[in-house]
mmCIF file of C-alpha atoms in Angstrom:
data_model
loop_
_atom_site.group_PDB
_atom_site.id
_atom_site.type_symbol
_atom_site.label_atom_id
_atom_site.label_comp_id
_atom_site.label_asym_id
_atom_site.label_seq_id
_atom_site.Cartn_x
_atom_site.Cartn_y
_atom_site.Cartn_z
ATOM 1 C CA MET Z 24 -11.803 -82.552 25.622
ATOM 2 C CA THR Z 25 -8.138 -81.562 25.382
ATOM 3 C CA ILE Z 26 -6.490 -81.478 21.979
ATOM 4 C CA ARG Z 27 -2.823 -82.385 22.083
ATOM 5 C CA VAL Z 28 -0.994 -81.235 18.971
ATOM 6 C CA HIS Z 29 1.722 -83.604 17.759
ATOM 7 C CA PHE Z 30 5.306 -82.293 17.798
ATOM 8 C CA PRO Z 31 6.753 -81.668 15.314
ATOM 9 C CA TYR Z 32 3.638 -80.273 13.693
ATOM 10 C CA GLN Z 33 2.138 -82.640 11.102
ATOM 11 C CA PHE Z 34 -1.069 -83.300 9.217
ATOM 12 C CA ASP Z 35 -2.993 -86.542 9.664
ATOM 13 C CA GLY Z 36 -4.424 -88.681 6.873
ATOM 14 C CA ARG Z 37 -7.496 -86.443 6.622
ATOM 15 C CA GLY Z 38 -5.447 -83.284 6.131
ATOM 16 C CA ARG Z 39 -6.123 -82.023 9.670
ATOM 17 C CA THR Z 40 -3.720 -81.213 12.476
ATOM 18 C CA ARG Z 41 -2.276 -84.472 13.792
ATOM 19 C CA GLU Z 42 -3.097 -85.114 17.429
ATOM 20 C CA ALA Z 43 -0.916 -87.069 19.866
ATOM 21 C CA ASP Z 44 -1.598 -89.362 22.791
ATOM 22 C CA GLU Z 45 -0.514 -88.072 26.197
ATOM 23 C CA ALA Z 46 2.894 -89.805 26.239
ATOM 24 C CA THR Z 47 3.835 -88.537 22.763
ATOM 25 C CA TRP Z 48 2.570 -85.053 23.581
ATOM 26 C CA VAL Z 49 4.588 -84.814 26.813
ATOM 27 C CA ARG Z 50 7.697 -86.135 25.022
ATOM 28 C CA GLY Z 51 7.286 -83.377 22.418
ATOM 29 C CA LEU Z 52 6.985 -80.738 25.136
ATOM 30 C CA ILE Z 53 10.195 -81.966 26.770
ATOM 31 C CA GLU Z 54 12.000 -81.847 23.425
ATOM 32 C CA GLN Z 55 10.851 -78.262 22.892
ATOM 33 C CA VAL Z 56 12.148 -77.174 26.315
ATOM 34 C CA LEU Z 57 15.481 -78.950 25.830
ATOM 35 C CA PHE Z 58 16.343 -77.669 22.379
ATOM 36 C CA THR Z 59 14.887 -74.156 22.437
ATOM 37 C CA ALA Z 60 17.457 -71.485 23.216
ATOM 38 C CA PRO Z 61 16.430 -68.656 25.555
ATOM 39 C CA GLY Z 62 15.608 -65.656 23.383
ATOM 40 C CA GLU Z 63 14.497 -67.819 20.460
ATOM 41 C CA ARG Z 64 10.785 -67.260 21.141
ATOM 42 C CA VAL Z 65 9.789 -63.639 20.786
ATOM 43 C CA MET Z 66 6.741 -63.729 23.056
ATOM 44 C CA ARG Z 67 8.457 -65.853 25.710
ATOM 45 C CA PRO Z 68 12.155 -64.923 25.630
ATOM 46 C CA ASP Z 69 13.087 -66.832 28.799
ATOM 47 C CA PHE Z 70 11.650 -70.155 27.517
ATOM 48 C CA GLY Z 71 14.101 -72.995 26.904
ATOM 49 C CA SER Z 72 17.173 -74.501 28.492
ATOM 50 C CA GLY Z 73 20.198 -73.171 26.612
ATOM 51 C CA LEU Z 74 21.397 -76.745 26.243
ATOM 52 C CA ARG Z 75 22.588 -76.457 22.629
ATOM 53 C CA GLU Z 76 25.065 -73.755 23.628
ATOM 54 C CA LEU Z 77 26.961 -76.283 25.758
ATOM 55 C CA VAL Z 78 27.665 -78.794 22.967
ATOM 56 C CA PHE Z 79 31.100 -77.380 22.166
ATOM 57 C CA ALA Z 80 32.133 -76.536 25.733
ATOM 58 C CA PRO Z 81 35.112 -78.551 27.033
ATOM 59 C CA ASN Z 82 33.995 -81.809 28.619
ATOM 60 C CA SER Z 83 34.488 -82.065 32.378
ATOM 61 C CA PRO Z 84 32.666 -83.450 35.417
ATOM 62 C CA GLU Z 85 31.746 -79.871 36.353
ATOM 63 C CA LEU Z 86 30.172 -79.249 32.944
ATOM 64 C CA ALA Z 87 28.203 -82.514 33.176
ATOM 65 C CA ALA Z 88 26.851 -81.562 36.608
ATOM 66 C CA THR Z 89 26.020 -78.032 35.451
ATOM 67 C CA THR Z 90 24.245 -79.344 32.365
ATOM 68 C CA GLN Z 91 22.178 -81.813 34.370
ATOM 69 C CA PHE Z 92 21.211 -79.050 36.803
ATOM 70 C CA LEU Z 93 20.334 -76.702 33.920
ATOM 71 C CA VAL Z 94 18.151 -79.292 32.176
ATOM 72 C CA GLN Z 95 16.366 -80.402 35.335
ATOM 73 C CA GLY Z 96 15.695 -76.788 36.335
ATOM 74 C CA ALA Z 97 14.287 -75.871 32.909
ATOM 75 C CA LEU Z 98 12.023 -78.934 32.845
ATOM 76 C CA GLN Z 99 10.756 -78.221 36.354
ATOM 77 C CA GLN Z 100 10.157 -74.563 35.523
ATOM 78 C CA TRP Z 101 8.280 -75.106 32.266
ATOM 79 C CA LEU Z 102 6.698 -78.546 32.728
ATOM 80 C CA GLY Z 103 6.543 -78.939 36.511
ATOM 81 C CA ASP Z 104 2.753 -79.058 36.466
ATOM 82 C CA LEU Z 105 2.825 -81.981 33.990
ATOM 83 C CA ILE Z 106 5.840 -84.078 35.008
ATOM 84 C CA THR Z 107 8.114 -84.910 37.912
ATOM 85 C CA VAL Z 108 11.729 -85.218 36.752
ATOM 86 C CA GLU Z 109 13.529 -88.105 38.441
ATOM 87 C CA ALA Z 110 16.850 -88.220 36.572
ATOM 88 C CA VAL Z 111 18.694 -86.489 33.751
ATOM 89 C CA GLU Z 112 21.710 -87.874 31.882
ATOM 90 C CA VAL Z 113 23.553 -85.701 29.348
ATOM 91 C CA GLU Z 114 26.238 -86.837 26.922
ATOM 92 C CA ALA Z 115 28.041 -84.586 24.436
ATOM 93 C CA VAL Z 116 30.269 -86.168 21.797
ATOM 94 C CA ASP Z 117 31.588 -83.916 19.021
ATOM 95 C CA ALA Z 118 28.536 -82.130 17.553
ATOM 96 C CA ARG Z 119 26.045 -84.684 18.925
ATOM 97 C CA LEU Z 120 24.143 -84.023 22.126
ATOM 98 C CA SER Z 121 22.179 -86.816 23.795
ATOM 99 C CA VAL Z 122 19.880 -86.244 26.771
ATOM 100 C CA THR Z 123 18.032 -88.991 28.618
ATOM 101 C CA VAL Z 124 15.256 -87.934 30.968
ATOM 102 C CA GLN Z 125 13.441 -90.182 33.424
ATOM 103 C CA TYR Z 126 10.175 -88.664 34.598
ATOM 104 C CA VAL Z 127 6.683 -89.401 35.882
ATOM 105 C CA VAL Z 128 3.631 -87.996 34.091
ATOM 106 C CA ARG Z 129 1.635 -86.524 36.977
ATOM 107 C CA ARG Z 130 -1.838 -87.051 35.523
ATOM 108 C CA SER Z 131 -1.463 -90.757 34.730
ATOM 109 C CA GLU Z 132 1.329 -91.535 37.240
ATOM 110 C CA THR Z 133 3.240 -93.364 34.493
ATOM 111 C CA ARG Z 134 7.023 -93.491 34.569
ATOM 112 C CA GLN Z 135 8.796 -92.716 31.296
ATOM 113 C CA ARG Z 136 12.411 -92.744 30.152
ATOM 114 C CA ASP Z 137 13.067 -90.954 26.875
ATOM 115 C CA SER Z 138 16.220 -90.052 24.990
ATOM 116 C CA PHE Z 139 16.582 -86.919 22.882
ATOM 117 C CA VAL Z 140 19.331 -86.327 20.332
ATOM 118 C CA GLN Z 141 20.361 -83.053 18.710
ATOM 119 C CA GLY Z 142 22.883 -82.800 15.875
ATOM 120 C CA GLY Z 143 25.218 -85.443 14.485
ATOM 121 C CA SER Z 144 23.872 -88.891 13.735
ATOM 122 C CA ALA Z 145 21.732 -90.910 16.117
#
């Protein structure tokens, strides 16, 4: 039996570690990859996407393409055994970063489309 820890970490009603269903667990893993900066994790310094560093970069079609490539590459590198990334949309407005990822969970073959927001108001 696989235990999938809920992200962000929480306790359940019994005071134990809260577990997550597969869809919630995978969504949490994607969020961790997107918003972890390389170098932030001591034991895995290359983990993450570096996405937050691009929030204040000047907006341009080139930046949008680079960001999509960066996000898709990071997700494939770190979660390629769990998901197949089909599409990535990135939008940066002021201090708010919004990323929408369309993917297929390999184990269950279910298609998901989730949005992730960092900073600003949702």
